[in-house]
PDB file of C-alpha atoms in Angstrom:
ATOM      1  CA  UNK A   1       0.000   0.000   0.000  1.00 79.00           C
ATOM      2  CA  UNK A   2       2.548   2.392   0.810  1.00 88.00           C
ATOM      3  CA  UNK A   3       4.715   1.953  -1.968  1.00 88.00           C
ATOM      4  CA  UNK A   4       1.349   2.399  -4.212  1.00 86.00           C
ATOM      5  CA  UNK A   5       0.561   5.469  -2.413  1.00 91.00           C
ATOM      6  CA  UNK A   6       3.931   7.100  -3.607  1.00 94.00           C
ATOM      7  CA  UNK A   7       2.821   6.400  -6.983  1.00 94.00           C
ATOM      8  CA  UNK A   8       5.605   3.400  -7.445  1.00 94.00           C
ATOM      9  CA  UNK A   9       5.408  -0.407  -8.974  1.00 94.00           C
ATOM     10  CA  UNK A  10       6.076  -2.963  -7.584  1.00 93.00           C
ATOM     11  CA  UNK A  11       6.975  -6.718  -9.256  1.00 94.00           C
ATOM     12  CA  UNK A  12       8.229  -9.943  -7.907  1.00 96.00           C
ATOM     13  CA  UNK A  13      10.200 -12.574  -9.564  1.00 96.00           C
ATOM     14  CA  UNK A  14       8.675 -16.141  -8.891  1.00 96.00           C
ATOM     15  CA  UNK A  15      10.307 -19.212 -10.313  1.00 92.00           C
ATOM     16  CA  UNK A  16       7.806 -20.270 -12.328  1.00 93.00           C
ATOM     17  CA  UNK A  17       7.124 -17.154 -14.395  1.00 96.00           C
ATOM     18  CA  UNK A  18       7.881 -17.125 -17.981  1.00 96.00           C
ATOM     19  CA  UNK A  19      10.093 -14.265 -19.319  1.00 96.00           C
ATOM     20  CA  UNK A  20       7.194 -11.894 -20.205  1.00 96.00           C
ATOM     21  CA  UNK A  21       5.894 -12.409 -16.810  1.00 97.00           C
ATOM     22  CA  UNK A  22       9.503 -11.592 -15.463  1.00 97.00           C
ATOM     23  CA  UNK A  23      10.491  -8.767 -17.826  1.00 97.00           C
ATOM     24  CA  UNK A  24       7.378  -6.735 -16.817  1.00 97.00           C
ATOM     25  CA  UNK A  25       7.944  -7.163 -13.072  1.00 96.00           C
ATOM     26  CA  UNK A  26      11.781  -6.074 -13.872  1.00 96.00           C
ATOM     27  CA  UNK A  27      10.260  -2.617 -15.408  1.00 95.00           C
ATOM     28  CA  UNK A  28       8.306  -2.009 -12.521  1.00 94.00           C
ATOM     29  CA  UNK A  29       9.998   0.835 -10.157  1.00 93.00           C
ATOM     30  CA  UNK A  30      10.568  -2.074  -7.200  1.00 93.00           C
ATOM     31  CA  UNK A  31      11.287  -5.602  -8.075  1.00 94.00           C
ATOM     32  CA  UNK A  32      11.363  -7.941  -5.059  1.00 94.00           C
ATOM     33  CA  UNK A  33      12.625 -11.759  -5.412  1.00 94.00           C
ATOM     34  CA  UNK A  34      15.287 -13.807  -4.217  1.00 92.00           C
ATOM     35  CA  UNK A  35      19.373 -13.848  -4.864  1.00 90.00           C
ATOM     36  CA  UNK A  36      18.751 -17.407  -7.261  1.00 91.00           C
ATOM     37  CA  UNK A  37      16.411 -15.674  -9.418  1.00 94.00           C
ATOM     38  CA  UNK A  38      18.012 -12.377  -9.968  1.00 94.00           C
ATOM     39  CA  UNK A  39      21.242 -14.585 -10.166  1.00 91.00           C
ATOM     40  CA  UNK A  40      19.949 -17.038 -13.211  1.00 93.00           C
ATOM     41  CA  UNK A  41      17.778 -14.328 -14.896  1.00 94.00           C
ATOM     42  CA  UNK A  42      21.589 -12.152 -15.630  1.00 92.00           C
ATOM     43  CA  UNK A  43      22.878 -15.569 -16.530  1.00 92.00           C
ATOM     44  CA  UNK A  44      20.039 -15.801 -18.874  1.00 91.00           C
ATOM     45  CA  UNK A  45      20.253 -12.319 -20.475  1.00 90.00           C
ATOM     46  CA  UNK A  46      23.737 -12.574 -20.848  1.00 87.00           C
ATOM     47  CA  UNK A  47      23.470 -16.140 -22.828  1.00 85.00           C
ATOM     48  CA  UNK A  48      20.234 -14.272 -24.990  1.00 85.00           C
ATOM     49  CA  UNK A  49      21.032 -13.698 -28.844  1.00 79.00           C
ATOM     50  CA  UNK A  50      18.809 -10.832 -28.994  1.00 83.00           C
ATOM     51  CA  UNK A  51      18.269  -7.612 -26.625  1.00 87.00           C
ATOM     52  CA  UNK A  52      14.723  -8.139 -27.105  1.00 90.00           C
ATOM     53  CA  UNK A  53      14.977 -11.670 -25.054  1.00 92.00           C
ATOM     54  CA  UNK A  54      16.372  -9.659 -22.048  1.00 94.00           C
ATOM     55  CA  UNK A  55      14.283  -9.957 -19.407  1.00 96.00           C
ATOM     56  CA  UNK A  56      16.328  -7.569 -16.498  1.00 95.00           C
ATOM     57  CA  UNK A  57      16.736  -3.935 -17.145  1.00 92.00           C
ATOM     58  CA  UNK A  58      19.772  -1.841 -15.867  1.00 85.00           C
ATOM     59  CA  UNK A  59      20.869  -1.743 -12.538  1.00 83.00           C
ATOM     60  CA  UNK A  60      20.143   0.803 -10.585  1.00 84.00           C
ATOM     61  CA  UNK A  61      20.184   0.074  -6.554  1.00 86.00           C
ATOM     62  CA  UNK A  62      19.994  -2.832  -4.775  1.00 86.00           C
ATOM     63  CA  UNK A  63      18.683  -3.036  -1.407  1.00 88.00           C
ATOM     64  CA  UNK A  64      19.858  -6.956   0.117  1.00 88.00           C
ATOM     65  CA  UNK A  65      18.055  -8.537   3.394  1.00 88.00           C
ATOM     66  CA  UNK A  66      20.770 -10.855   4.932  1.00 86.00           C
ATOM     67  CA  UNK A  67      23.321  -9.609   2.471  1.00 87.00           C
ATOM     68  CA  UNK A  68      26.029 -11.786   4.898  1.00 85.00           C
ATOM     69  CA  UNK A  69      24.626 -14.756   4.356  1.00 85.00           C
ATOM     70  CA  UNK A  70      24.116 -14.127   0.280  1.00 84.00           C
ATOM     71  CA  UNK A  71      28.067 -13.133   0.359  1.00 83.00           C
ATOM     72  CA  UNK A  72      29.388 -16.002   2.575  1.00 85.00           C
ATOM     73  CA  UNK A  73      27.609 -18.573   2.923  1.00 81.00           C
ATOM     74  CA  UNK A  74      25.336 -19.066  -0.953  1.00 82.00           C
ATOM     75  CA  UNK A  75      28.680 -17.838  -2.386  1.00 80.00           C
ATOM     76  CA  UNK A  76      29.542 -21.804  -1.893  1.00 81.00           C
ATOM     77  CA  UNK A  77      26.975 -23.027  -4.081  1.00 83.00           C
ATOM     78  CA  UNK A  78      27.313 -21.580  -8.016  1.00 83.00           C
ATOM     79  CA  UNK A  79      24.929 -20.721  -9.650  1.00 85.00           C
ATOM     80  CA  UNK A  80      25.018 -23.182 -13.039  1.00 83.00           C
ATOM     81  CA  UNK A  81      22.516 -23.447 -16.041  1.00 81.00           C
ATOM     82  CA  UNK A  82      22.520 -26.401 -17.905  1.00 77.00           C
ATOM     83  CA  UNK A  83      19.985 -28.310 -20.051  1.00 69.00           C
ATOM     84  CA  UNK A  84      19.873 -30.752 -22.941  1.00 66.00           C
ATOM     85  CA  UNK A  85      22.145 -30.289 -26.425  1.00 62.00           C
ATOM     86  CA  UNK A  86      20.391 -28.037 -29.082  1.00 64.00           C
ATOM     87  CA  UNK A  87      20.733 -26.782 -32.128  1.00 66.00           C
ATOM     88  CA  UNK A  88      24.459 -24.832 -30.545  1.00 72.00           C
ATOM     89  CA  UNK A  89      25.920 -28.609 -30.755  1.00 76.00           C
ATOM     90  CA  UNK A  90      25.869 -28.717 -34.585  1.00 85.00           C
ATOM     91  CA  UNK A  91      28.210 -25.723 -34.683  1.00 88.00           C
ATOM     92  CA  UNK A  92      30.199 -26.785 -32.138  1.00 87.00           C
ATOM     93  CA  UNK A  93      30.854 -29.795 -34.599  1.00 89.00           C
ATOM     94  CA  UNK A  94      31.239 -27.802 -37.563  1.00 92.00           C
ATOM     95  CA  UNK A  95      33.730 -25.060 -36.558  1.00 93.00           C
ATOM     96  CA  UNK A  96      35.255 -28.175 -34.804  1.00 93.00           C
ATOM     97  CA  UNK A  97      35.645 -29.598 -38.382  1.00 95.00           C
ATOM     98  CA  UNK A  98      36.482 -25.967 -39.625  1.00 96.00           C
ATOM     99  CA  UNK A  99      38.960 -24.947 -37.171  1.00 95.00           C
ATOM    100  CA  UNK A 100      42.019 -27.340 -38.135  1.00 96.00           C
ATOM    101  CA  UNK A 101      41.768 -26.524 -42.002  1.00 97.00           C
ATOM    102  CA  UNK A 102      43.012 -22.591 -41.007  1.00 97.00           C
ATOM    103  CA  UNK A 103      46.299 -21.664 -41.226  1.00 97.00           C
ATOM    104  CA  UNK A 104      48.026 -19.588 -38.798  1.00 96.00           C
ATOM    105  CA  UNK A 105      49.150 -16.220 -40.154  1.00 96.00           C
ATOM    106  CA  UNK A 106      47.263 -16.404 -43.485  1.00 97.00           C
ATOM    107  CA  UNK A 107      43.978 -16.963 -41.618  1.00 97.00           C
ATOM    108  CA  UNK A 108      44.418 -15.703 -37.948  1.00 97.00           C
ATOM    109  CA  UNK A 109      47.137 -14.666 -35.462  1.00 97.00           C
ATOM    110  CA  UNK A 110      48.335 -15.782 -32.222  1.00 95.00           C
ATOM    111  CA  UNK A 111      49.204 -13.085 -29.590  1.00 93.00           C
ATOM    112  CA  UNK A 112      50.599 -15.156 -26.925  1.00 90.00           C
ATOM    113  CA  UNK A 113      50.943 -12.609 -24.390  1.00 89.00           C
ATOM    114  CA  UNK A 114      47.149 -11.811 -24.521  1.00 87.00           C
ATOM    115  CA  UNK A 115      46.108 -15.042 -24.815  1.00 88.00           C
ATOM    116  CA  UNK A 116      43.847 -14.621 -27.846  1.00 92.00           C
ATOM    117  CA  UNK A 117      43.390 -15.465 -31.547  1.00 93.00           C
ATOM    118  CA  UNK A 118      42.554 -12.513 -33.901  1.00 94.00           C
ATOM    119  CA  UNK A 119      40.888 -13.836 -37.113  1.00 96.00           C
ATOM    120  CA  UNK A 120      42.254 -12.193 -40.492  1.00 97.00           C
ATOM    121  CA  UNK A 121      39.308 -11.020 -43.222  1.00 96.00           C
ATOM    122  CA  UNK A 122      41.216 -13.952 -45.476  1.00 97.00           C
ATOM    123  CA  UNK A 123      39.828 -16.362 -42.434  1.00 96.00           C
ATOM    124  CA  UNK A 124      36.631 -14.918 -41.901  1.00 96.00           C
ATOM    125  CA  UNK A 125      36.406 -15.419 -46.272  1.00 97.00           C
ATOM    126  CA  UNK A 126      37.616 -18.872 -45.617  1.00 97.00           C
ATOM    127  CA  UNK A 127      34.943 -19.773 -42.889  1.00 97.00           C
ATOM    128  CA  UNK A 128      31.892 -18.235 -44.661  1.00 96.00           C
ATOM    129  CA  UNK A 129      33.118 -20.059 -47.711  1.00 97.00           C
ATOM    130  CA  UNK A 130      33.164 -23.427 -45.861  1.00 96.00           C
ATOM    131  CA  UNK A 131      29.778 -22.729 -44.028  1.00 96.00           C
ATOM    132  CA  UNK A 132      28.168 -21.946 -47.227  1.00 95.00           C
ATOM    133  CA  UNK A 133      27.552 -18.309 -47.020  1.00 95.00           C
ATOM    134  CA  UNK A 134      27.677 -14.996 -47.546  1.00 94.00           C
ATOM    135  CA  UNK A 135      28.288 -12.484 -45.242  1.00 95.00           C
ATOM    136  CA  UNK A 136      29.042 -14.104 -41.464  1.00 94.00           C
ATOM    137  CA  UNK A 137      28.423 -10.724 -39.981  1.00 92.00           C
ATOM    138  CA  UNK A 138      24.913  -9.888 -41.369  1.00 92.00           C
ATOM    139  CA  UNK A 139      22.040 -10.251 -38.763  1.00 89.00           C
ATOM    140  CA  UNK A 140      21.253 -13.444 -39.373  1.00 90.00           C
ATOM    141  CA  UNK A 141      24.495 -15.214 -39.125  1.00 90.00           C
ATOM    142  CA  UNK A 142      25.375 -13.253 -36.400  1.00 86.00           C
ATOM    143  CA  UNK A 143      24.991 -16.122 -33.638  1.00 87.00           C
ATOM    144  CA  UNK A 144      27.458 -17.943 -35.351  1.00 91.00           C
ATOM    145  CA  UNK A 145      30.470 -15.659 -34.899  1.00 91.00           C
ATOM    146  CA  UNK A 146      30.739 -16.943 -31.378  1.00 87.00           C
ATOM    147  CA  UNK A 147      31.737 -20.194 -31.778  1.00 88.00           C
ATOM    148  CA  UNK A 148      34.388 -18.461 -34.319  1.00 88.00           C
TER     149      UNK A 148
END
Protein backbone atom coordinates (compact mmCIF):
# COMPACT_ATOMS: atom_id res chain seq x y z
CA UNK A 1 0.00 0.00 0.00
CA UNK A 2 2.55 2.39 0.81
CA UNK A 3 4.71 1.95 -1.97
CA UNK A 4 1.35 2.40 -4.21
CA UNK A 5 0.56 5.47 -2.41
CA UNK A 6 3.93 7.10 -3.61
CA UNK A 7 2.82 6.40 -6.98
CA UNK A 8 5.61 3.40 -7.45
CA UNK A 9 5.41 -0.41 -8.97
CA UNK A 10 6.08 -2.96 -7.58
CA UNK A 11 6.98 -6.72 -9.26
CA UNK A 12 8.23 -9.94 -7.91
CA UNK A 13 10.20 -12.57 -9.56
CA UNK A 14 8.68 -16.14 -8.89
CA UNK A 15 10.31 -19.21 -10.31
CA UNK A 16 7.81 -20.27 -12.33
CA UNK A 17 7.12 -17.15 -14.39
CA UNK A 18 7.88 -17.12 -17.98
CA UNK A 19 10.09 -14.27 -19.32
CA UNK A 20 7.19 -11.89 -20.21
CA UNK A 21 5.89 -12.41 -16.81
CA UNK A 22 9.50 -11.59 -15.46
CA UNK A 23 10.49 -8.77 -17.83
CA UNK A 24 7.38 -6.74 -16.82
CA UNK A 25 7.94 -7.16 -13.07
CA UNK A 26 11.78 -6.07 -13.87
CA UNK A 27 10.26 -2.62 -15.41
CA UNK A 28 8.31 -2.01 -12.52
CA UNK A 29 10.00 0.84 -10.16
CA UNK A 30 10.57 -2.07 -7.20
CA UNK A 31 11.29 -5.60 -8.07
CA UNK A 32 11.36 -7.94 -5.06
CA UNK A 33 12.62 -11.76 -5.41
CA UNK A 34 15.29 -13.81 -4.22
CA UNK A 35 19.37 -13.85 -4.86
CA UNK A 36 18.75 -17.41 -7.26
CA UNK A 37 16.41 -15.67 -9.42
CA UNK A 38 18.01 -12.38 -9.97
CA UNK A 39 21.24 -14.58 -10.17
CA UNK A 40 19.95 -17.04 -13.21
CA UNK A 41 17.78 -14.33 -14.90
CA UNK A 42 21.59 -12.15 -15.63
CA UNK A 43 22.88 -15.57 -16.53
CA UNK A 44 20.04 -15.80 -18.87
CA UNK A 45 20.25 -12.32 -20.47
CA UNK A 46 23.74 -12.57 -20.85
CA UNK A 47 23.47 -16.14 -22.83
CA UNK A 48 20.23 -14.27 -24.99
CA UNK A 49 21.03 -13.70 -28.84
CA UNK A 50 18.81 -10.83 -28.99
CA UNK A 51 18.27 -7.61 -26.62
CA UNK A 52 14.72 -8.14 -27.10
CA UNK A 53 14.98 -11.67 -25.05
CA UNK A 54 16.37 -9.66 -22.05
CA UNK A 55 14.28 -9.96 -19.41
CA UNK A 56 16.33 -7.57 -16.50
CA UNK A 57 16.74 -3.93 -17.15
CA UNK A 58 19.77 -1.84 -15.87
CA UNK A 59 20.87 -1.74 -12.54
CA UNK A 60 20.14 0.80 -10.58
CA UNK A 61 20.18 0.07 -6.55
CA UNK A 62 19.99 -2.83 -4.78
CA UNK A 63 18.68 -3.04 -1.41
CA UNK A 64 19.86 -6.96 0.12
CA UNK A 65 18.06 -8.54 3.39
CA UNK A 66 20.77 -10.85 4.93
CA UNK A 67 23.32 -9.61 2.47
CA UNK A 68 26.03 -11.79 4.90
CA UNK A 69 24.63 -14.76 4.36
CA UNK A 70 24.12 -14.13 0.28
CA UNK A 71 28.07 -13.13 0.36
CA UNK A 72 29.39 -16.00 2.58
CA UNK A 73 27.61 -18.57 2.92
CA UNK A 74 25.34 -19.07 -0.95
CA UNK A 75 28.68 -17.84 -2.39
CA UNK A 76 29.54 -21.80 -1.89
CA UNK A 77 26.98 -23.03 -4.08
CA UNK A 78 27.31 -21.58 -8.02
CA UNK A 79 24.93 -20.72 -9.65
CA UNK A 80 25.02 -23.18 -13.04
CA UNK A 81 22.52 -23.45 -16.04
CA UNK A 82 22.52 -26.40 -17.90
CA UNK A 83 19.98 -28.31 -20.05
CA UNK A 84 19.87 -30.75 -22.94
CA UNK A 85 22.15 -30.29 -26.43
CA UNK A 86 20.39 -28.04 -29.08
CA UNK A 87 20.73 -26.78 -32.13
CA UNK A 88 24.46 -24.83 -30.54
CA UNK A 89 25.92 -28.61 -30.75
CA UNK A 90 25.87 -28.72 -34.58
CA UNK A 91 28.21 -25.72 -34.68
CA UNK A 92 30.20 -26.78 -32.14
CA UNK A 93 30.85 -29.79 -34.60
CA UNK A 94 31.24 -27.80 -37.56
CA UNK A 95 33.73 -25.06 -36.56
CA UNK A 96 35.26 -28.17 -34.80
CA UNK A 97 35.65 -29.60 -38.38
CA UNK A 98 36.48 -25.97 -39.62
CA UNK A 99 38.96 -24.95 -37.17
CA UNK A 100 42.02 -27.34 -38.14
CA UNK A 101 41.77 -26.52 -42.00
CA UNK A 102 43.01 -22.59 -41.01
CA UNK A 103 46.30 -21.66 -41.23
CA UNK A 104 48.03 -19.59 -38.80
CA UNK A 105 49.15 -16.22 -40.15
CA UNK A 106 47.26 -16.40 -43.48
CA UNK A 107 43.98 -16.96 -41.62
CA UNK A 108 44.42 -15.70 -37.95
CA UNK A 109 47.14 -14.67 -35.46
CA UNK A 110 48.33 -15.78 -32.22
CA UNK A 111 49.20 -13.09 -29.59
CA UNK A 112 50.60 -15.16 -26.92
CA UNK A 113 50.94 -12.61 -24.39
CA UNK A 114 47.15 -11.81 -24.52
CA UNK A 115 46.11 -15.04 -24.82
CA UNK A 116 43.85 -14.62 -27.85
CA UNK A 117 43.39 -15.46 -31.55
CA UNK A 118 42.55 -12.51 -33.90
CA UNK A 119 40.89 -13.84 -37.11
CA UNK A 120 42.25 -12.19 -40.49
CA UNK A 121 39.31 -11.02 -43.22
CA UNK A 122 41.22 -13.95 -45.48
CA UNK A 123 39.83 -16.36 -42.43
CA UNK A 124 36.63 -14.92 -41.90
CA UNK A 125 36.41 -15.42 -46.27
CA UNK A 126 37.62 -18.87 -45.62
CA UNK A 127 34.94 -19.77 -42.89
CA UNK A 128 31.89 -18.23 -44.66
CA UNK A 129 33.12 -20.06 -47.71
CA UNK A 130 33.16 -23.43 -45.86
CA UNK A 131 29.78 -22.73 -44.03
CA UNK A 132 28.17 -21.95 -47.23
CA UNK A 133 27.55 -18.31 -47.02
CA UNK A 134 27.68 -15.00 -47.55
CA UNK A 135 28.29 -12.48 -45.24
CA UNK A 136 29.04 -14.10 -41.46
CA UNK A 137 28.42 -10.72 -39.98
CA UNK A 138 24.91 -9.89 -41.37
CA UNK A 139 22.04 -10.25 -38.76
CA UNK A 140 21.25 -13.44 -39.37
CA UNK A 141 24.50 -15.21 -39.12
CA UNK A 142 25.38 -13.25 -36.40
CA UNK A 143 24.99 -16.12 -33.64
CA UNK A 144 27.46 -17.94 -35.35
CA UNK A 145 30.47 -15.66 -34.90
CA UNK A 146 30.74 -16.94 -31.38
CA UNK A 147 31.74 -20.19 -31.78
CA UNK A 148 34.39 -18.46 -34.32
Amino acid sequence: RVHRFLGLEVGVILGGMNPAQRRTAYHSDITYGTNNEFGFDYLRDNMTHSLDDLVQRGHNFAVVDEVDSILIDEARTPLIISGPADASSKWYAEFARIAPLLKKDLHYEVDIKKRTIGVHEAGVEFVEDQLGIDNLYEAANSPLVSYL
